[in-house]
Tab-separated table of C-alpha atoms (C1' of nucleotides) and ligand atoms in Angstrom:
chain	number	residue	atom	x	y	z
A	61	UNK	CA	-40.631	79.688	-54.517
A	62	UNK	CA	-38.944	76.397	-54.515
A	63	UNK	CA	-35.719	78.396	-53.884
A	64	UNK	CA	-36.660	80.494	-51.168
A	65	UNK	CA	-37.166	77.205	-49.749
A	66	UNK	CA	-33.584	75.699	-49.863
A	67	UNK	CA	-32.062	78.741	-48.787
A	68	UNK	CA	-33.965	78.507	-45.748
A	69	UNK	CA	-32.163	74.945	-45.430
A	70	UNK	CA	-28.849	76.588	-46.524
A	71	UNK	CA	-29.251	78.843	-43.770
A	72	UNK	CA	-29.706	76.082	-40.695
A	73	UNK	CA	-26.459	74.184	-42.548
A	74	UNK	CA	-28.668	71.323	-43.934
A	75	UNK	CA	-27.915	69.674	-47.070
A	76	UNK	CA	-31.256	70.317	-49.437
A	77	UNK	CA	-32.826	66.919	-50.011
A	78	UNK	CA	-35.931	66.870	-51.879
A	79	UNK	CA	-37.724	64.920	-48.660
A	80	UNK	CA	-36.558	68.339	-47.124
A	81	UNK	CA	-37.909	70.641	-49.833
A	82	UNK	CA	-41.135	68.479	-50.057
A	83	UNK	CA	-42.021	68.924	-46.488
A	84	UNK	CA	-40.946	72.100	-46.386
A	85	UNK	CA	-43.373	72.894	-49.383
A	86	UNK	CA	-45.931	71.090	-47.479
A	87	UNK	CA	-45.688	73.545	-44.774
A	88	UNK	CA	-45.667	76.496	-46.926
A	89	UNK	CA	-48.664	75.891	-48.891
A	90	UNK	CA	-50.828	75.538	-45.800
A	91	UNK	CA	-52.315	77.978	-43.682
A	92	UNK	CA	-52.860	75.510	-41.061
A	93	UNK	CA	-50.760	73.683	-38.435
A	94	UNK	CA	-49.763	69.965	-39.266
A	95	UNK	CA	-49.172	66.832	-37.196
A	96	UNK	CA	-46.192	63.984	-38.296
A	97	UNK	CA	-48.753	61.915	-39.564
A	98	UNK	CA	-50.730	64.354	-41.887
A	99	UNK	CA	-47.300	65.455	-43.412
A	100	UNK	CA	-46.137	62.181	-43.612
A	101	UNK	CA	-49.832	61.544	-45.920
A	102	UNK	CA	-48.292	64.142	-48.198
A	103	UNK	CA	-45.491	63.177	-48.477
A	104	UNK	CA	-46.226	59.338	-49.671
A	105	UNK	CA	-48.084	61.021	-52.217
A	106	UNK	CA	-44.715	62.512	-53.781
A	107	UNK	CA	-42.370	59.934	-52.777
A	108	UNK	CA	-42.508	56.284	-53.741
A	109	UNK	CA	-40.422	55.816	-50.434
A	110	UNK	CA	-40.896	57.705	-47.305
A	111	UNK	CA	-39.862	57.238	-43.514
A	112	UNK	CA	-41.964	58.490	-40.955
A	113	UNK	CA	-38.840	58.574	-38.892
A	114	UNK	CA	-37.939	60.839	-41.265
A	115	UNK	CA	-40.480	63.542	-41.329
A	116	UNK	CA	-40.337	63.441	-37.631
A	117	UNK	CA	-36.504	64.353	-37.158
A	118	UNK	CA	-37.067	66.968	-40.101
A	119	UNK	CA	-39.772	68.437	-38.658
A	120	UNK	CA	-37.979	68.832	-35.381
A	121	UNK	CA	-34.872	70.036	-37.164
A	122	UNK	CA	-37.045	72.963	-39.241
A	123	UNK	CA	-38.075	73.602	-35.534
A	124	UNK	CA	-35.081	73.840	-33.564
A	125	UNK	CA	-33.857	76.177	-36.464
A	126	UNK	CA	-36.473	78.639	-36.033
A	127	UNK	CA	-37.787	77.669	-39.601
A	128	UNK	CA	-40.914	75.832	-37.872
A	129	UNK	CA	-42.501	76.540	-34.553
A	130	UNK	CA	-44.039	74.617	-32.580
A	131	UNK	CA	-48.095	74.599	-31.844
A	132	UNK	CA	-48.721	73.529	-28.353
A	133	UNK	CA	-52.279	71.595	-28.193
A	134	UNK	CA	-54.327	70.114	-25.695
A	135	UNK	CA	-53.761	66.734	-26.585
A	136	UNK	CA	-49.690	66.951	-26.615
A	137	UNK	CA	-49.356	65.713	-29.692
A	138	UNK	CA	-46.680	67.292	-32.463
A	139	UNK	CA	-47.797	70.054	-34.822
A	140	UNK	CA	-46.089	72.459	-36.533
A	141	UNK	CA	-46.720	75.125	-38.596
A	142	UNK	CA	-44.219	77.157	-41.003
A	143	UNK	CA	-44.480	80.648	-39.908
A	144	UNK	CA	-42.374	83.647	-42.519
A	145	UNK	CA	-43.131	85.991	-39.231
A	146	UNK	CA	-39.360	86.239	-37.602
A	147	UNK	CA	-40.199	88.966	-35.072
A	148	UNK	CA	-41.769	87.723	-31.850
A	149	UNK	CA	-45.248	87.104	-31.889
A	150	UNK	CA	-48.242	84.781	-31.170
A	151	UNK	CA	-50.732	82.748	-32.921
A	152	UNK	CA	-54.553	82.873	-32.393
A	153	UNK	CA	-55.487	78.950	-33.345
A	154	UNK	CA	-58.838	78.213	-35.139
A	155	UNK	CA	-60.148	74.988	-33.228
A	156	UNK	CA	-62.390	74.325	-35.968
A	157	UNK	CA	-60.481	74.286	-39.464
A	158	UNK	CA	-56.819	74.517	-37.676
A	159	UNK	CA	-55.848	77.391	-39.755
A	160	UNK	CA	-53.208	79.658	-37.749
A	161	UNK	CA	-52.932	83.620	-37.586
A	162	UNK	CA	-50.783	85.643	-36.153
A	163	UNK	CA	-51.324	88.216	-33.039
A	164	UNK	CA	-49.228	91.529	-32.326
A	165	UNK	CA	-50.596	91.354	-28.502
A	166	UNK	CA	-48.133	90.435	-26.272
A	167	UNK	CA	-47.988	91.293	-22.703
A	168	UNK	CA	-44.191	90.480	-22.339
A	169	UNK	CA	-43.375	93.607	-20.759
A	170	UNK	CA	-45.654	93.612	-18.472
A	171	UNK	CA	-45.386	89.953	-17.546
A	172	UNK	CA	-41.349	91.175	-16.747
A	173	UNK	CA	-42.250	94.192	-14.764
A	174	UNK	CA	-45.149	91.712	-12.887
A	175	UNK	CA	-42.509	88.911	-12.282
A	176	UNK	CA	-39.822	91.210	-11.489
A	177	UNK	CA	-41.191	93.175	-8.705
A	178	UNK	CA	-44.046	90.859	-7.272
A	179	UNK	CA	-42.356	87.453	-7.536
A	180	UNK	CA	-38.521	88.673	-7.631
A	181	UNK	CA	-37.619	86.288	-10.589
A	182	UNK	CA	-36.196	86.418	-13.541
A	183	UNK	CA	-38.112	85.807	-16.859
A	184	UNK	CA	-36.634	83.540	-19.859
A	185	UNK	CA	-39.410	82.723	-22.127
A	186	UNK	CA	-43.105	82.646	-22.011
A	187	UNK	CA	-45.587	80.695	-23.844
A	188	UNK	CA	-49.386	81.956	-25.218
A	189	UNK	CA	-51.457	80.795	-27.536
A	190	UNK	CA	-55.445	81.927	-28.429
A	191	UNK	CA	-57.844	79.244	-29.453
A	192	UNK	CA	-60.990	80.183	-30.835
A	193	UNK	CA	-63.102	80.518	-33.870
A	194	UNK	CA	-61.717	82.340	-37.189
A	195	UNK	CA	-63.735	84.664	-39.392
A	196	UNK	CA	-64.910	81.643	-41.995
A	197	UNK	CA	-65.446	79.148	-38.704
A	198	UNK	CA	-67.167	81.705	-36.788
A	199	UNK	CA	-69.274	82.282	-39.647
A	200	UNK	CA	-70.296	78.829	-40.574
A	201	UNK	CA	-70.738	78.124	-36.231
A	202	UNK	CA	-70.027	74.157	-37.424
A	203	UNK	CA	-67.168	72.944	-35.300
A	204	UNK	CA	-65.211	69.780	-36.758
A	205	UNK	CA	-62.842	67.907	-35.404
B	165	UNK	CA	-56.854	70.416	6.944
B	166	UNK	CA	-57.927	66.918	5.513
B	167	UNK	CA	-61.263	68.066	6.119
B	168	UNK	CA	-60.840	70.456	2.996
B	169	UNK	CA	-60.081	68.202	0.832
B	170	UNK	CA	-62.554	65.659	1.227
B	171	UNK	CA	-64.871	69.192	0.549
B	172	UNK	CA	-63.479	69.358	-3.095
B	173	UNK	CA	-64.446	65.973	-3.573
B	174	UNK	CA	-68.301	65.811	-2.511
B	175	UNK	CA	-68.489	68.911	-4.457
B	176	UNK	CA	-67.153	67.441	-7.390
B	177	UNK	CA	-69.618	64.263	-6.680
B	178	UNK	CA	-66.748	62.166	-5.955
B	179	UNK	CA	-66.328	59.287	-3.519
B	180	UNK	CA	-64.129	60.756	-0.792
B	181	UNK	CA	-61.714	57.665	-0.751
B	182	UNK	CA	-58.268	57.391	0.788
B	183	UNK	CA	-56.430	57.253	-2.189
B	184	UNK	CA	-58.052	60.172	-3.575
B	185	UNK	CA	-57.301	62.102	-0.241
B	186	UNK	CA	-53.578	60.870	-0.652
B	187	UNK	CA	-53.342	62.051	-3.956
B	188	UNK	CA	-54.700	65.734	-3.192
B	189	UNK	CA	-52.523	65.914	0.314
B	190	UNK	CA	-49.430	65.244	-1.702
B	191	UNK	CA	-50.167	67.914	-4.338
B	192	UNK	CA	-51.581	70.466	-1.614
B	193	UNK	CA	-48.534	70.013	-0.110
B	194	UNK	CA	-46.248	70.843	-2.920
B	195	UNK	CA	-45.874	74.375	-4.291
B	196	UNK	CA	-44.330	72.964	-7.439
B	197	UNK	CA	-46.323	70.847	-10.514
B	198	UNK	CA	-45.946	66.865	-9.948
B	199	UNK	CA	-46.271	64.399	-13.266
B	200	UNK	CA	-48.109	60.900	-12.223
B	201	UNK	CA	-44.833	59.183	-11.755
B	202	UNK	CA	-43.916	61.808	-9.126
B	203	UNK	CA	-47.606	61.176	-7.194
B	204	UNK	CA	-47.318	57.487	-7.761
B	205	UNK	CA	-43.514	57.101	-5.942
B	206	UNK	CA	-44.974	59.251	-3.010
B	207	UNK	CA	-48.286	57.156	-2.940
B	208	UNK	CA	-46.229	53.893	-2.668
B	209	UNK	CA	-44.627	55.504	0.711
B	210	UNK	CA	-48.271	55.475	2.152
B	211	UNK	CA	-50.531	52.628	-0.010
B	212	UNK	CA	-48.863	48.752	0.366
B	213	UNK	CA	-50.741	48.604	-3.295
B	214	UNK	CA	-51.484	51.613	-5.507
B	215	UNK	CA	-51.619	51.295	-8.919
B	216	UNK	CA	-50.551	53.573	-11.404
B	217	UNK	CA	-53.600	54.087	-13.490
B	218	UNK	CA	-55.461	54.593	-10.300
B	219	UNK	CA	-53.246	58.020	-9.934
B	220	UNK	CA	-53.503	58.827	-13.844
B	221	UNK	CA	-57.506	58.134	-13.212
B	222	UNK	CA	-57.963	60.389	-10.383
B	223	UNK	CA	-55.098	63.095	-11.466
B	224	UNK	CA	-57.225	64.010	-14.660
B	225	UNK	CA	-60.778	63.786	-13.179
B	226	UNK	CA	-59.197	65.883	-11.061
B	227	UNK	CA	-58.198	68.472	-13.201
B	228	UNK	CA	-61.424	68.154	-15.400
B	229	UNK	CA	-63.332	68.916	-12.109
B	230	UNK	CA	-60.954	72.288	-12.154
B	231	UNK	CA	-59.103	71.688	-8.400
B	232	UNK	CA	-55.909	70.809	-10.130
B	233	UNK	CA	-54.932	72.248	-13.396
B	234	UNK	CA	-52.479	70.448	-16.022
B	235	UNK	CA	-49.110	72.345	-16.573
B	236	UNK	CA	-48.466	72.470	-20.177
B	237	UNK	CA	-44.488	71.599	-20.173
B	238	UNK	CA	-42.407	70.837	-23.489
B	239	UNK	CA	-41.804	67.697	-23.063
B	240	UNK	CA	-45.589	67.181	-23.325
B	241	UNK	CA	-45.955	64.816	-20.308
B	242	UNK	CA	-48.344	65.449	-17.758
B	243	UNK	CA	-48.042	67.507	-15.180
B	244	UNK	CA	-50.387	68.805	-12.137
B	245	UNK	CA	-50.470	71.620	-10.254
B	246	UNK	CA	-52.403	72.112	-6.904
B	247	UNK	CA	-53.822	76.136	-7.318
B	248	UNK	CA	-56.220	77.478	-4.809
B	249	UNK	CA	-57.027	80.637	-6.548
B	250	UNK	CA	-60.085	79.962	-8.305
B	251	UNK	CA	-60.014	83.310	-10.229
B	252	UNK	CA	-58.835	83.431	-13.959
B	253	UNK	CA	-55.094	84.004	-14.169
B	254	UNK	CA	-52.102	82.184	-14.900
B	255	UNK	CA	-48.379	81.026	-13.867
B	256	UNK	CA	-44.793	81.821	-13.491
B	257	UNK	CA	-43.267	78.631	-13.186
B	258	UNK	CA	-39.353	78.030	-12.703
B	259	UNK	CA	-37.193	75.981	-14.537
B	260	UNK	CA	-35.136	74.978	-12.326
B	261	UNK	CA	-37.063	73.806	-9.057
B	262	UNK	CA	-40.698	73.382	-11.044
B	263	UNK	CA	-41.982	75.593	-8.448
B	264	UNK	CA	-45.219	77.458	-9.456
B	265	UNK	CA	-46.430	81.100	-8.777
B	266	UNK	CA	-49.755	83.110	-9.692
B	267	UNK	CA	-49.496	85.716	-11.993
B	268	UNK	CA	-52.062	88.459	-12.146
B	269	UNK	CA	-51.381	90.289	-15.465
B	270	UNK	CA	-53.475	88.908	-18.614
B	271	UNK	CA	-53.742	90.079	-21.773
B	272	UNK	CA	-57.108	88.215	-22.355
B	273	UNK	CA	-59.316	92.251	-23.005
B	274	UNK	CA	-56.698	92.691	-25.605
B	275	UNK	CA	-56.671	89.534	-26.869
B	276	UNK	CA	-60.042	89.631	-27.535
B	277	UNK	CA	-59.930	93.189	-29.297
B	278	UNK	CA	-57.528	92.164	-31.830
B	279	UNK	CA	-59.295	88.950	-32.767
B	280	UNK	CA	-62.340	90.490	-33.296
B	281	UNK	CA	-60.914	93.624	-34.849
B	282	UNK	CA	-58.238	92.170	-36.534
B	283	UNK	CA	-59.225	88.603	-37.423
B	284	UNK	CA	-62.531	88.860	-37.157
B	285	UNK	CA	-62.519	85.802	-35.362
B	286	UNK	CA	-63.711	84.792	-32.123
B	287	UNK	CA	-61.854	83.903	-28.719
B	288	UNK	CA	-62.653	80.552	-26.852
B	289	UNK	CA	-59.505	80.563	-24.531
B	290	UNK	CA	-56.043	81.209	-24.314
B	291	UNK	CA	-53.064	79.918	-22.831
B	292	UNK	CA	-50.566	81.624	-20.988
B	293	UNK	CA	-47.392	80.041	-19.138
B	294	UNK	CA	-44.072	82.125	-17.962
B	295	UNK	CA	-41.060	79.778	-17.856
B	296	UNK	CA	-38.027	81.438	-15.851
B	297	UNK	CA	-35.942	81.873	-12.569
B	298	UNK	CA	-38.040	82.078	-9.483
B	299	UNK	CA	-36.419	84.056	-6.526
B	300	UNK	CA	-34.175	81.263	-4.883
B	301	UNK	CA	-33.462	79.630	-7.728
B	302	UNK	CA	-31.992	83.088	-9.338
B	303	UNK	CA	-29.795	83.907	-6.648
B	304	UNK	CA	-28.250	80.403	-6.592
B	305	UNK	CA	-28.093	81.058	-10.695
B	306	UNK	CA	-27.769	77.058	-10.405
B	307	UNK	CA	-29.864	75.358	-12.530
B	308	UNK	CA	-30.944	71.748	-12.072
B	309	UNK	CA	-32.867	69.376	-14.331
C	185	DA	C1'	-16.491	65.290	-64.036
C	186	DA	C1'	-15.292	61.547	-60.716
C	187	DG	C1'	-14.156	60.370	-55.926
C	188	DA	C1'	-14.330	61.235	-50.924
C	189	DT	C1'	-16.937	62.288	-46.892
C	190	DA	C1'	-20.243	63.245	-43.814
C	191	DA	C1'	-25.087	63.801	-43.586
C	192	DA	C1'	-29.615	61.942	-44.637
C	193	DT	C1'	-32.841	58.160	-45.234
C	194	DA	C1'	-35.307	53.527	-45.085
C	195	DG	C1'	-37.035	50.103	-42.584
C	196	DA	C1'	-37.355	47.594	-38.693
C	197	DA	C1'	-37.456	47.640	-33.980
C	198	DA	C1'	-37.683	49.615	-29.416
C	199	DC	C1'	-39.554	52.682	-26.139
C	200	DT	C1'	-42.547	54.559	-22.849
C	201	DA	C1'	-46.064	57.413	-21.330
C	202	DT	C1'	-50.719	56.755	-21.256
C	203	DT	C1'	-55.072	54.238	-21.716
C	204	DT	C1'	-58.128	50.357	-21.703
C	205	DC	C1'	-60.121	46.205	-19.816
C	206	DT	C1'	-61.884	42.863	-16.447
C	207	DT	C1'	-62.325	41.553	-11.908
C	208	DT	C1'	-62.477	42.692	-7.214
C	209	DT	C1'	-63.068	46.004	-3.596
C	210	DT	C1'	-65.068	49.962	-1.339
C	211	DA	C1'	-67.807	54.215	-0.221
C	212	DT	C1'	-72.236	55.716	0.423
C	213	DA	C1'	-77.189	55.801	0.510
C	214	DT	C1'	-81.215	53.278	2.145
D	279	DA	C1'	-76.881	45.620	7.445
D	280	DT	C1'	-77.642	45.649	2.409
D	281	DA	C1'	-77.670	47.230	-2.145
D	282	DT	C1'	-75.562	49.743	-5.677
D	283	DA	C1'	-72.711	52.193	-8.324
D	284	DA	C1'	-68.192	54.019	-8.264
D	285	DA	C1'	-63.287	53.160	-7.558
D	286	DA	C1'	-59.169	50.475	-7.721
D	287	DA	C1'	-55.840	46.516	-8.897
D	288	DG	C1'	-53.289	44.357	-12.126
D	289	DA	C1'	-52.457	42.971	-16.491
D	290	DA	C1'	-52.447	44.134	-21.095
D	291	DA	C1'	-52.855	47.054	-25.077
D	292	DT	C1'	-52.169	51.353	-27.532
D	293	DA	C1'	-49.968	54.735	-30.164
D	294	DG	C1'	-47.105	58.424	-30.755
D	295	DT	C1'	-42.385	58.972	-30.906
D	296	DT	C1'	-37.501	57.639	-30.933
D	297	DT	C1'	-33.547	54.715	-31.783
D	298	DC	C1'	-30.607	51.784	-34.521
D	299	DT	C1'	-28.007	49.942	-38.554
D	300	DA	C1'	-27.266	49.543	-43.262
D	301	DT	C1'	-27.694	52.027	-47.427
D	302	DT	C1'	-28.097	56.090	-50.173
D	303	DT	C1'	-27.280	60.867	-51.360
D	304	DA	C1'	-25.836	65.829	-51.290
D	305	DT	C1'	-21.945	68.392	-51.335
D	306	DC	C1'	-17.113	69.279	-51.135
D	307	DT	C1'	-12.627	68.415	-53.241
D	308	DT	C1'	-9.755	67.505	-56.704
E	659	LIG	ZN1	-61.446	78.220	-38.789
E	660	LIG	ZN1	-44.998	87.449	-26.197
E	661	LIG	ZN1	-36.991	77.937	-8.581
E	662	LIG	ZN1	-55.648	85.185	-19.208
DNA sequence: AAGATAAATAGAAACTATTTCTTTTTATAT
DNA sequence: ATATAAAAAGAAATAGTTTCTATTTATCTT
């Protein structure tokens, strides 16, 4: 699994670094989306020697290649969340335990036809996200932080 | 027309003060989404002293009393947005001249199927934002920062 | 396999949007 | 008019994020 990893990184023209692979790995083994800071906990635990700097810019690198996306939250910090689902798609976020799932809903078509004829513009991206409780959460009812 | 706004204050149990009036007039006024900066240069045309966290203050009580609502932008600053329609829905805003429309499709009945089909989860909220071209701004094909 | 080269990283420092704090002022109810 | 609690000024602090420079490392070339 270690080398499905680097050829993601082979892919996007970046040199494989084990900082890379490690956060990378992070990212894979969690089902859940992850702030700078939280990955940058992991990572101390593998490396005697580890930037924060340097998770950020990876982090934003994964992302700008498409390898990470992006989790938009309330409070506007940074999250990400490794996501092996290239087609488009969004993500229905558990507010309780953080863990991310993909959703096949998506009312892009619609949202073209609407802003097409109604508003006369021209659509280039749209953004949606669902926050709510997943099966476990909604289970248990106990919201964390 | 003043008269209105002072209404969205008492019923948000606010003191109806000049500054607060200010701050609404200038975003009534405006059909595109303002960040504090933006509210605090046009406050300093009409206040000889306004301080900034007096706009940040009032800006997100503001928004927590549900007569502005925050514009969730990339860059994850702050942004405002004046929107008179009190019904559920969401917004087409353009890239180019920040102006912001109402859209009346959303997926949220869908949505909601597929998390509790699919996922078995349950749905809290969602988020929904349509980033393009509006009318003007297409047919000049120019765009600005 | 060793050297060359450009990319990646560490560590410190800077940045800046946002928030907090304390004092003074002001809106509103009596 | 007065009392009271909310609002605002102004300064200061916070914290997430970014920048900078010197050093190290992955990868390409020979
Ligand atoms: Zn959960
Ligand atoms: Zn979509
Ligand atoms: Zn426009
Ligand atoms: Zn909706």
């Amino acid at each position: 699994m270690g080398e499905d990893l680097s050829v993601l990184l082979k892919n996007l023209n970046l040199k494989v670094t084990p900082k890379r692979l490690a956060i990378l790995d992070i990212l894979d083994a969690e089902m859940r989306y992850l702030g700078p800071d939280e990955v940058w906990q992991r990572m101390k635990a593998r490396f005697k020697s580890i930037g924060l700097p340097t998770v950020y810019r990876n982090l934003e690198e994964l992302a700008n290649g498409g390898v990470l996306i992006k989790i938009i939250h309330p409070d506007r910090k940074l999250y990400y969340y490794l996501c092996r689902n290239t087609d488009h798609h969004h993500h229905f976020i558990c507010i309780s335990c953080k863990k991310v799932e993909d959703l096949f809903f998506c009312g892009a078509s619609e949202i073209e036809r609407e802003v097409k004829n109604n508003l006369k513009g021209h659509v280039i991206s749209h953004l949606m996200q669902v926050y709510g409780l997943c099966e476990d959460c909604a289970a248990t009812k106990t919201i964390s932080t």
